[in-house]
Amino acid sequence: MVTDNLRPFYVHEITLHGVKSKEEQFQTLHPTFYYTLNAIPDGMKLNASELSTKRTPKKVKKKTVSKKSVAAKNSAKAKILTDEEVAPLLTNNTCIACHNKSKRVIGPSFQEIAKRKYTNEQIVELIYNPQPKNWPEYATPMAPMPQVPKEEALKIAAWINSLSD
Ligand code: HEC
């Protein structure tokens, strides 16, 4: 985990989105914690280039969209992933903790969601802002998942929609 703007003697509120257990892929039950920071150790900050972003891709800011991410976005539109290709996205973004392709689990199956005929963009929006009232028969509401990178959300959305036919 990487953080910034820490101040000694202040209580810090920290929210860890997307942290999950290795085996079952469960998300933390309480992703937010509060801690009083008593001392910051001496020494230099870690250079950002040394950070691994493998599991927590940095959000690409709108203003600085790189050619690479534009290409990723376009190819997301052009090409629908296979089940094998989408699997790591569903795993890394913890979707599989609650969703299955064809079976109801904690959340509706992706095939069931496909029947709602959302556009890809609507699905992306629902990942960021779920509407539990759309699924009154599900006891546990889905938490908003703003940490899912947009390109990945779009690829997942296109794959979900491909399941309707
Ligand atoms: C903690 C469990 C949980 C996780 C993790 C989760 N979902 Fe859900 N999801 C649900 C539940 C429950 C519903 C139905 C009720 C609701 O929308 O809150 C749902 C509904 C949805 C819907 C339909 C929304 C609507 O209003 O019709 C989509 C699309 C969806 N999930 C996609 C995803 C994707 C993609 C991921 C991974 C990035 C994901 N979910 C992760 C539990 C989860």
PDB file of C-alpha atoms and ligand atoms in Angstrom:
ATOM      1  CA  MET A   1       0.000   0.000   0.000  1.00  0.00           C
ATOM      2  CA  VAL A   2       1.213   3.507  -0.803  1.00  0.00           C
ATOM      3  CA  THR A   3      -0.046   6.648   0.833  1.00  0.00           C
ATOM      4  CA  ASP A   4       0.800  10.316   1.082  1.00  0.00           C
ATOM      5  CA  ASN A   5      -0.092  13.414   3.099  1.00  0.00           C
ATOM      6  CA  LEU A   6       0.455  11.762   6.480  1.00  0.00           C
ATOM      7  CA  ARG A   7       0.775  14.158   9.434  1.00  0.00           C
ATOM      8  CA  PRO A   8       2.120  13.229  12.840  1.00  0.00           C
ATOM      9  CA  PHE A   9      -0.296  13.453  15.803  1.00  0.00           C
ATOM     10  CA  TYR A  10      -3.356  13.372  13.558  1.00  0.00           C
ATOM     11  CA  VAL A  11      -5.928  10.618  13.385  1.00  0.00           C
ATOM     12  CA  HIS A  12      -5.874   9.183   9.859  1.00  0.00           C
ATOM     13  CA  GLU A  13      -8.791   7.619   8.104  1.00  0.00           C
ATOM     14  CA  ILE A  14      -7.574   5.011   5.626  1.00  0.00           C
ATOM     15  CA  THR A  15      -9.740   3.053   3.209  1.00  0.00           C
ATOM     16  CA  LEU A  16      -8.312   0.032   1.446  1.00  0.00           C
ATOM     17  CA  HIS A  17     -10.396  -0.739  -1.592  1.00  0.00           C
ATOM     18  CA  GLY A  18      -9.863  -4.014  -3.369  1.00  0.00           C
ATOM     19  CA  VAL A  19      -7.833  -5.784  -0.664  1.00  0.00           C
ATOM     20  CA  LYS A  20      -8.808  -9.414  -0.553  1.00  0.00           C
ATOM     21  CA  SER A  21      -7.807 -12.740   0.909  1.00  0.00           C
ATOM     22  CA  LYS A  22      -5.440 -14.787  -1.216  1.00  0.00           C
ATOM     23  CA  GLU A  23      -7.381 -18.045  -1.190  1.00  0.00           C
ATOM     24  CA  GLU A  24     -11.082 -17.172  -1.245  1.00  0.00           C
ATOM     25  CA  GLN A  25     -10.774 -13.699  -2.790  1.00  0.00           C
ATOM     26  CA  PHE A  26     -13.033 -12.264  -0.090  1.00  0.00           C
ATOM     27  CA  GLN A  27     -12.871  -8.529   0.365  1.00  0.00           C
ATOM     28  CA  THR A  28     -12.115  -6.972   3.733  1.00  0.00           C
ATOM     29  CA  LEU A  29     -15.298  -6.701   5.777  1.00  0.00           C
ATOM     30  CA  HIS A  30     -14.329  -3.232   7.057  1.00  0.00           C
ATOM     31  CA  PRO A  31     -12.130  -1.540   4.463  1.00  0.00           C
ATOM     32  CA  THR A  32     -11.841   1.690   6.486  1.00  0.00           C
ATOM     33  CA  PHE A  33      -9.729   2.080   9.600  1.00  0.00           C
ATOM     34  CA  TYR A  34      -8.643   4.979  11.828  1.00  0.00           C
ATOM     35  CA  TYR A  35      -5.191   5.300  13.300  1.00  0.00           C
ATOM     36  CA  THR A  36      -3.344   7.984  15.221  1.00  0.00           C
ATOM     37  CA  LEU A  37       0.049   8.610  13.660  1.00  0.00           C
ATOM     38  CA  ASN A  38       2.609   9.209  16.426  1.00  0.00           C
ATOM     39  CA  ALA A  39       5.867   9.383  14.473  1.00  0.00           C
ATOM     40  CA  ILE A  40       7.075   9.298  10.874  1.00  0.00           C
ATOM     41  CA  PRO A  41      10.407   7.465  10.514  1.00  0.00           C
ATOM     42  CA  ASP A  42      13.360   9.407   9.044  1.00  0.00           C
ATOM     43  CA  GLY A  43      14.583   8.631   5.578  1.00  0.00           C
ATOM     44  CA  MET A  44      13.789   9.220   1.977  1.00  0.00           C
ATOM     45  CA  LYS A  45      10.505   8.522   0.296  1.00  0.00           C
ATOM     46  CA  LEU A  46      10.410   5.539  -2.009  1.00  0.00           C
ATOM     47  CA  ASN A  47      10.752   6.622  -5.626  1.00  0.00           C
ATOM     48  CA  ALA A  48       7.428   6.175  -7.399  1.00  0.00           C
ATOM     49  CA  SER A  49       9.160   4.339 -10.247  1.00  0.00           C
ATOM     50  CA  GLU A  50      10.052   1.545  -7.823  1.00  0.00           C
ATOM     51  CA  LEU A  51       6.448   0.888  -6.915  1.00  0.00           C
ATOM     52  CA  SER A  52       4.675  -2.162  -8.230  1.00  0.00           C
ATOM     53  CA  THR A  53       1.267  -1.420  -9.644  1.00  0.00           C
ATOM     54  CA  LYS A  54       0.517  -4.990 -10.564  1.00  0.00           C
ATOM     55  CA  ARG A  55      -2.613  -5.397  -8.467  1.00  0.00           C
ATOM     56  CA  THR A  56      -3.496  -1.753  -8.043  1.00  0.00           C
ATOM     57  CA  PRO A  57      -3.203  -0.033 -11.408  1.00  0.00           C
ATOM     58  CA  LYS A  58      -2.883   3.718 -11.158  1.00  0.00           C
ATOM     59  CA  LYS A  59      -5.916   5.631 -12.314  1.00  0.00           C
ATOM     60  CA  VAL A  60      -5.129   7.379 -15.569  1.00  0.00           C
ATOM     61  CA  LYS A  61      -6.171  10.999 -15.231  1.00  0.00           C
ATOM     62  CA  LYS A  62      -8.424  12.280 -17.996  1.00  0.00           C
ATOM     63  CA  LYS A  63      -6.052  15.093 -18.960  1.00  0.00           C
ATOM     64  CA  THR A  64      -3.052  12.836 -19.385  1.00  0.00           C
ATOM     65  CA  VAL A  65      -4.561   9.909 -21.238  1.00  0.00           C
ATOM     66  CA  SER A  66      -1.648   8.134 -22.845  1.00  0.00           C
ATOM     67  CA  LYS A  67      -1.722   6.734 -26.347  1.00  0.00           C
ATOM     68  CA  LYS A  68      -1.489   3.313 -24.807  1.00  0.00           C
ATOM     69  CA  SER A  69      -4.681   3.653 -22.782  1.00  0.00           C
ATOM     70  CA  VAL A  70      -6.523   5.133 -25.734  1.00  0.00           C
ATOM     71  CA  ALA A  71      -5.464   2.086 -27.716  1.00  0.00           C
ATOM     72  CA  ALA A  72      -6.613  -0.158 -24.877  1.00  0.00           C
ATOM     73  CA  LYS A  73      -9.962   1.585 -24.844  1.00  0.00           C
ATOM     74  CA  ASN A  74     -10.454   1.279 -28.563  1.00  0.00           C
ATOM     75  CA  SER A  75      -9.492  -2.356 -28.590  1.00  0.00           C
ATOM     76  CA  ALA A  76     -11.915  -2.890 -25.693  1.00  0.00           C
ATOM     77  CA  LYS A  77     -14.628  -1.594 -27.955  1.00  0.00           C
ATOM     78  CA  ALA A  78     -13.478  -3.571 -30.934  1.00  0.00           C
ATOM     79  CA  LYS A  79     -12.853  -6.918 -29.362  1.00  0.00           C
ATOM     80  CA  ILE A  80     -14.861  -8.932 -26.868  1.00  0.00           C
ATOM     81  CA  LEU A  81     -12.765 -10.993 -24.502  1.00  0.00           C
ATOM     82  CA  THR A  82     -13.142 -14.740 -24.205  1.00  0.00           C
ATOM     83  CA  ASP A  83     -14.017 -16.338 -20.846  1.00  0.00           C
ATOM     84  CA  GLU A  84     -10.315 -17.161 -20.379  1.00  0.00           C
ATOM     85  CA  GLU A  85      -9.226 -13.610 -21.136  1.00  0.00           C
ATOM     86  CA  VAL A  86     -11.782 -11.996 -18.844  1.00  0.00           C
ATOM     87  CA  ALA A  87     -11.094 -14.376 -15.923  1.00  0.00           C
ATOM     88  CA  PRO A  88      -8.033 -12.510 -14.564  1.00  0.00           C
ATOM     89  CA  LEU A  89      -9.921  -9.206 -14.722  1.00  0.00           C
ATOM     90  CA  LEU A  90     -12.795 -10.679 -12.709  1.00  0.00           C
ATOM     91  CA  THR A  91     -10.343 -12.202 -10.235  1.00  0.00           C
ATOM     92  CA  ASN A  92      -8.126  -9.145  -9.756  1.00  0.00           C
ATOM     93  CA  ASN A  93     -11.133  -6.870  -9.368  1.00  0.00           C
ATOM     94  CA  THR A  94     -12.752  -9.358  -6.931  1.00  0.00           C
ATOM     95  CA  CYS A  95     -15.949  -9.712  -8.976  1.00  0.00           C
ATOM     96  CA  ILE A  96     -15.776 -13.505  -8.679  1.00  0.00           C
ATOM     97  CA  ALA A  97     -16.164 -13.245  -4.907  1.00  0.00           C
ATOM     98  CA  CYS A  98     -19.828 -12.483  -5.593  1.00  0.00           C
ATOM     99  CA  HIS A  99     -20.562 -13.275  -9.244  1.00  0.00           C
ATOM    100  CA  ASN A 100     -20.482 -16.379 -11.421  1.00  0.00           C
ATOM    101  CA  LYS A 101     -21.034 -16.544 -15.169  1.00  0.00           C
ATOM    102  CA  SER A 102     -24.152 -18.709 -15.033  1.00  0.00           C
ATOM    103  CA  LYS A 103     -25.048 -19.254 -11.373  1.00  0.00           C
ATOM    104  CA  ARG A 104     -26.554 -16.982  -8.755  1.00  0.00           C
ATOM    105  CA  VAL A 105     -24.097 -16.516  -5.871  1.00  0.00           C
ATOM    106  CA  ILE A 106     -24.031 -13.443  -3.587  1.00  0.00           C
ATOM    107  CA  GLY A 107     -24.878 -11.410  -6.654  1.00  0.00           C
ATOM    108  CA  PRO A 108     -26.775 -12.272  -9.849  1.00  0.00           C
ATOM    109  CA  SER A 109     -25.039 -14.328 -12.557  1.00  0.00           C
ATOM    110  CA  PHE A 110     -23.464 -12.368 -15.392  1.00  0.00           C
ATOM    111  CA  GLN A 111     -25.874 -14.080 -17.790  1.00  0.00           C
ATOM    112  CA  GLU A 112     -28.761 -12.752 -15.714  1.00  0.00           C
ATOM    113  CA  ILE A 113     -27.265  -9.240 -15.790  1.00  0.00           C
ATOM    114  CA  ALA A 114     -26.835  -9.527 -19.584  1.00  0.00           C
ATOM    115  CA  LYS A 115     -30.608 -10.003 -19.925  1.00  0.00           C
ATOM    116  CA  ARG A 116     -31.144  -6.472 -18.629  1.00  0.00           C
ATOM    117  CA  LYS A 117     -29.762  -5.147 -21.946  1.00  0.00           C
ATOM    118  CA  TYR A 118     -27.680  -2.362 -20.474  1.00  0.00           C
ATOM    119  CA  THR A 119     -25.157  -0.634 -22.718  1.00  0.00           C
ATOM    120  CA  ASN A 120     -21.487  -1.257 -21.892  1.00  0.00           C
ATOM    121  CA  GLU A 121     -21.274   2.282 -20.525  1.00  0.00           C
ATOM    122  CA  GLN A 122     -24.290   1.709 -18.267  1.00  0.00           C
ATOM    123  CA  ILE A 123     -22.656  -1.401 -16.849  1.00  0.00           C
ATOM    124  CA  VAL A 124     -19.447   0.527 -16.162  1.00  0.00           C
ATOM    125  CA  GLU A 125     -21.526   3.141 -14.363  1.00  0.00           C
ATOM    126  CA  LEU A 126     -23.258   0.405 -12.330  1.00  0.00           C
ATOM    127  CA  ILE A 127     -19.870  -1.009 -11.287  1.00  0.00           C
ATOM    128  CA  TYR A 128     -18.935   2.430  -9.974  1.00  0.00           C
ATOM    129  CA  ASN A 129     -22.406   3.147  -8.561  1.00  0.00           C
ATOM    130  CA  PRO A 130     -24.423  -0.040  -8.058  1.00  0.00           C
ATOM    131  CA  GLN A 131     -28.181   0.312  -7.749  1.00  0.00           C
ATOM    132  CA  PRO A 132     -29.273  -2.405  -5.291  1.00  0.00           C
ATOM    133  CA  LYS A 133     -32.901  -1.446  -5.901  1.00  0.00           C
ATOM    134  CA  ASN A 134     -32.556  -3.030  -9.362  1.00  0.00           C
ATOM    135  CA  TRP A 135     -32.127  -6.393  -7.628  1.00  0.00           C
ATOM    136  CA  PRO A 136     -34.439  -6.356  -4.579  1.00  0.00           C
ATOM    137  CA  GLU A 137     -34.160 -10.135  -4.104  1.00  0.00           C
ATOM    138  CA  TYR A 138     -30.442  -9.889  -3.230  1.00  0.00           C
ATOM    139  CA  ALA A 139     -29.790  -9.384   0.479  1.00  0.00           C
ATOM    140  CA  THR A 140     -26.202  -8.071   0.302  1.00  0.00           C
ATOM    141  CA  PRO A 141     -25.888  -4.932  -1.796  1.00  0.00           C
ATOM    142  CA  MET A 142     -22.857  -4.531  -4.041  1.00  0.00           C
ATOM    143  CA  ALA A 143     -20.445  -1.878  -2.775  1.00  0.00           C
ATOM    144  CA  PRO A 144     -19.381   0.865  -5.200  1.00  0.00           C
ATOM    145  CA  MET A 145     -16.080  -0.158  -6.842  1.00  0.00           C
ATOM    146  CA  PRO A 146     -14.450   3.088  -8.046  1.00  0.00           C
ATOM    147  CA  GLN A 147     -11.042   1.373  -7.981  1.00  0.00           C
ATOM    148  CA  VAL A 148     -11.786  -0.735 -11.074  1.00  0.00           C
ATOM    149  CA  PRO A 149      -9.847   0.857 -13.983  1.00  0.00           C
ATOM    150  CA  LYS A 150     -12.197   2.138 -16.667  1.00  0.00           C
ATOM    151  CA  GLU A 151     -10.620   0.097 -19.508  1.00  0.00           C
ATOM    152  CA  GLU A 152     -11.039  -3.053 -17.451  1.00  0.00           C
ATOM    153  CA  ALA A 153     -14.603  -2.182 -16.491  1.00  0.00           C
ATOM    154  CA  LEU A 154     -15.410  -1.647 -20.187  1.00  0.00           C
ATOM    155  CA  LYS A 155     -13.905  -4.982 -21.170  1.00  0.00           C
ATOM    156  CA  ILE A 156     -15.857  -6.737 -18.444  1.00  0.00           C
ATOM    157  CA  ALA A 157     -19.019  -4.908 -19.512  1.00  0.00           C
ATOM    158  CA  ALA A 158     -18.621  -5.935 -23.159  1.00  0.00           C
ATOM    159  CA  TRP A 159     -18.022  -9.524 -22.071  1.00  0.00           C
ATOM    160  CA  ILE A 160     -21.133  -9.503 -19.831  1.00  0.00           C
ATOM    161  CA  ASN A 161     -23.230  -8.194 -22.720  1.00  0.00           C
ATOM    162  CA  SER A 162     -21.858 -10.893 -25.028  1.00  0.00           C
ATOM    163  CA  LEU A 163     -23.495 -13.484 -22.750  1.00  0.00           C
ATOM    164  CA  SER A 164     -27.035 -12.476 -23.696  1.00  0.00           C
ATOM    165  CA  ASP A 165     -27.064 -14.262 -27.043  1.00  0.00           C
TER     166      ASP A 165
HETATM  167  C1  HEC B   1     -19.421  -8.122  -2.415  1.00  0.00           C
HETATM  168  C2  HEC B   1     -20.097  -8.779  -3.512  1.00  0.00           C
HETATM  169  C3  HEC B   1     -19.945  -8.222  -4.904  1.00  0.00           C
HETATM  170  C4  HEC B   1     -18.804  -7.919  -5.588  1.00  0.00           C
HETATM  171  C5  HEC B   1     -17.370  -8.008  -5.096  1.00  0.00           C
HETATM  172  C6  HEC B   1     -19.213  -7.496  -6.907  1.00  0.00           C
HETATM  173  N1  HEC B   1     -20.565  -7.540  -7.007  1.00  0.00           N
HETATM  174 FE1  HEC B   1     -21.657  -6.997  -8.620  1.00  0.00          FE
HETATM  175  N2  HEC B   1     -23.375  -7.294  -7.570  1.00  0.00           N
HETATM  176  C7  HEC B   1     -23.449  -7.847  -6.303  1.00  0.00           C
HETATM  177  C8  HEC B   1     -24.846  -7.898  -5.887  1.00  0.00           C
HETATM  178  C9  HEC B   1     -25.349  -8.440  -4.559  1.00  0.00           C
HETATM  179  C10 HEC B   1     -25.602  -7.378  -6.952  1.00  0.00           C
HETATM  180  C11 HEC B   1     -27.122  -7.189  -7.020  1.00  0.00           C
HETATM  181  C12 HEC B   1     -27.589  -6.148  -6.041  1.00  0.00           C
HETATM  182  C13 HEC B   1     -26.901  -4.823  -6.238  1.00  0.00           C
HETATM  183  O1  HEC B   1     -26.801  -4.351  -7.392  1.00  0.00           O
HETATM  184  O2  HEC B   1     -26.446  -4.279  -5.245  1.00  0.00           O
HETATM  185  C14 HEC B   1     -24.646  -7.009  -7.996  1.00  0.00           C
HETATM  186  C15 HEC B   1     -24.984  -6.440  -9.213  1.00  0.00           C
HETATM  187  C16 HEC B   1     -24.099  -6.217 -10.252  1.00  0.00           C
HETATM  188  C17 HEC B   1     -24.479  -5.700 -11.544  1.00  0.00           C
HETATM  189  C18 HEC B   1     -25.883  -5.292 -11.972  1.00  0.00           C
HETATM  190  C19 HEC B   1     -26.186  -3.881 -11.527  1.00  0.00           C
HETATM  191  C20 HEC B   1     -27.624  -3.481 -11.777  1.00  0.00           C
HETATM  192  O3  HEC B   1     -28.057  -2.534 -11.129  1.00  0.00           O
HETATM  193  O4  HEC B   1     -28.301  -4.095 -12.592  1.00  0.00           O
HETATM  194  C21 HEC B   1     -23.340  -5.648 -12.290  1.00  0.00           C
HETATM  195  C22 HEC B   1     -23.193  -5.164 -13.717  1.00  0.00           C
HETATM  196  C23 HEC B   1     -22.265  -6.130 -11.467  1.00  0.00           C
HETATM  197  N3  HEC B   1     -22.750  -6.461 -10.235  1.00  0.00           N
HETATM  198  C24 HEC B   1     -20.963  -6.264 -11.882  1.00  0.00           C
HETATM  199  C25 HEC B   1     -19.902  -6.510 -11.027  1.00  0.00           C
HETATM  200  C26 HEC B   1     -18.524  -6.476 -11.444  1.00  0.00           C
HETATM  201  C27 HEC B   1     -18.041  -6.271 -12.861  1.00  0.00           C
HETATM  202  C28 HEC B   1     -17.785  -6.694 -10.323  1.00  0.00           C
HETATM  203  C29 HEC B   1     -16.273  -6.666 -10.210  1.00  0.00           C
HETATM  204  C30 HEC B   1     -15.640  -5.441 -10.665  1.00  0.00           C
HETATM  205  C31 HEC B   1     -18.707  -6.882  -9.215  1.00  0.00           C
HETATM  206  N4  HEC B   1     -19.966  -6.762  -9.689  1.00  0.00           N
HETATM  207  C32 HEC B   1     -18.329  -7.133  -7.907  1.00  0.00           C
HETATM  208  C33 HEC B   1     -22.390  -8.217  -5.523  1.00  0.00           C
HETATM  209  C34 HEC B   1     -21.064  -7.984  -5.816  1.00  0.00           C
END
